[in-house]
Tab-separated table of C-alpha atoms in Angstrom:
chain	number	residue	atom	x	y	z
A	1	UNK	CA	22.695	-3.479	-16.122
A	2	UNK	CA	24.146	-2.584	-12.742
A	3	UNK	CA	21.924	-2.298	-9.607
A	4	UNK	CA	23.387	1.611	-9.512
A	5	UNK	CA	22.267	2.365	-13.038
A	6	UNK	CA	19.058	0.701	-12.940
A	7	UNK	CA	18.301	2.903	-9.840
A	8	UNK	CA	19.750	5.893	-11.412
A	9	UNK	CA	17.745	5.106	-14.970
A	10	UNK	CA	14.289	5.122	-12.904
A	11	UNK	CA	15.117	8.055	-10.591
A	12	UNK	CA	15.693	9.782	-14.424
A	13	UNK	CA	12.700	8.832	-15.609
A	14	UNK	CA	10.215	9.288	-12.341
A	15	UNK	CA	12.090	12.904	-12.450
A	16	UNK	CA	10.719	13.448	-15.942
A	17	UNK	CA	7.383	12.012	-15.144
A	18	UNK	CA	6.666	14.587	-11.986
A	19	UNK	CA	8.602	17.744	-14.088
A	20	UNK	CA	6.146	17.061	-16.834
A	21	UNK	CA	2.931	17.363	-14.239
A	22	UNK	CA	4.970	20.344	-12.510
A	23	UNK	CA	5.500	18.719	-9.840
A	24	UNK	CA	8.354	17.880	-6.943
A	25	UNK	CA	10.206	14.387	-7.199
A	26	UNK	CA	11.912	15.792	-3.880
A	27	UNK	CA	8.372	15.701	-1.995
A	28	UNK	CA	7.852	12.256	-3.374
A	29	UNK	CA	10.827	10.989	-2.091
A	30	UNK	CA	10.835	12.482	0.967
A	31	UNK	CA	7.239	10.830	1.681
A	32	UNK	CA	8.578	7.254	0.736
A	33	UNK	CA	11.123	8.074	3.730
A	34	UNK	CA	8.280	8.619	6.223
A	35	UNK	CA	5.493	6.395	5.144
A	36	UNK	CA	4.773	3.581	7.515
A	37	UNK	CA	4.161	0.533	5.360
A	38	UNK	CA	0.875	-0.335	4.666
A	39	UNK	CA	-0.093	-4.281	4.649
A	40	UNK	CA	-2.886	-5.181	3.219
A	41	UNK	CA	-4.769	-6.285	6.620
A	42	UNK	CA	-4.365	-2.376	7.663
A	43	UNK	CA	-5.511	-0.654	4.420
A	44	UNK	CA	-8.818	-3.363	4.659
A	45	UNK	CA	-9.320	-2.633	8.410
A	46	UNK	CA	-9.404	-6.586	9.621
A	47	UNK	CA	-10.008	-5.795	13.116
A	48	UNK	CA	-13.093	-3.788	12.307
A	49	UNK	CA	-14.338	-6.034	9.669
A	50	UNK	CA	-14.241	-9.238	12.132
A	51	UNK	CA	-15.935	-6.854	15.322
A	52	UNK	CA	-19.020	-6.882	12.777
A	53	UNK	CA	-19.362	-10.582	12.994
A	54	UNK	CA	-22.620	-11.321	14.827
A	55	UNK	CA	-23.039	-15.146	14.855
A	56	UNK	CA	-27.160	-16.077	14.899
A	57	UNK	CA	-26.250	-19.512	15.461
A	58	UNK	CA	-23.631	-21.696	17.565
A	59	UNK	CA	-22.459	-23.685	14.406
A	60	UNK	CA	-18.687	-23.088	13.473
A	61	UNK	CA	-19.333	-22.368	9.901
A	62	UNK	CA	-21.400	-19.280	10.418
A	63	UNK	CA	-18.156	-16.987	10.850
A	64	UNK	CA	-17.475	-14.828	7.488
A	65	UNK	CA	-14.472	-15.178	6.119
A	66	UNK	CA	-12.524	-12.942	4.172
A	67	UNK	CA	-11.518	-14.065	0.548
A	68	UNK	CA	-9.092	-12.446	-1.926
């Protein structure tokens, strides 16, 4: 299948999907257009989370670290 139709197959079926819940595919798409992309540092607020550090001692392996 074509880039084109694949595109033009989900924009058919996303169409469907917000008709069904009455609602505007247009809006939808016109968000995407605006967003700003979110990473996932931004949507977890890094810089905040690391300002909470408060070391209580001076050895290196106190810091928290953030796992995923």
């Amino acid at each position: 299948m074509e880039k084109k139709e694949q595109i033009a197959s989900q924009i058919e079926k996303l169409a469907e999907k917000y008709k069904d819940s009455g609602q505007d595919l247009s809006s939808y798409l016109d968000g995407l257009l605006y967003q700003r992309y979110l990473t996932y540092w931004d949507y977890i607020h890094l810089d905040t989370l690391l300002s909470l550090q408060v070391p209580r001692t001076y050895f290196p392996d106190e810091e928290i670290f953030i796992m995923y």
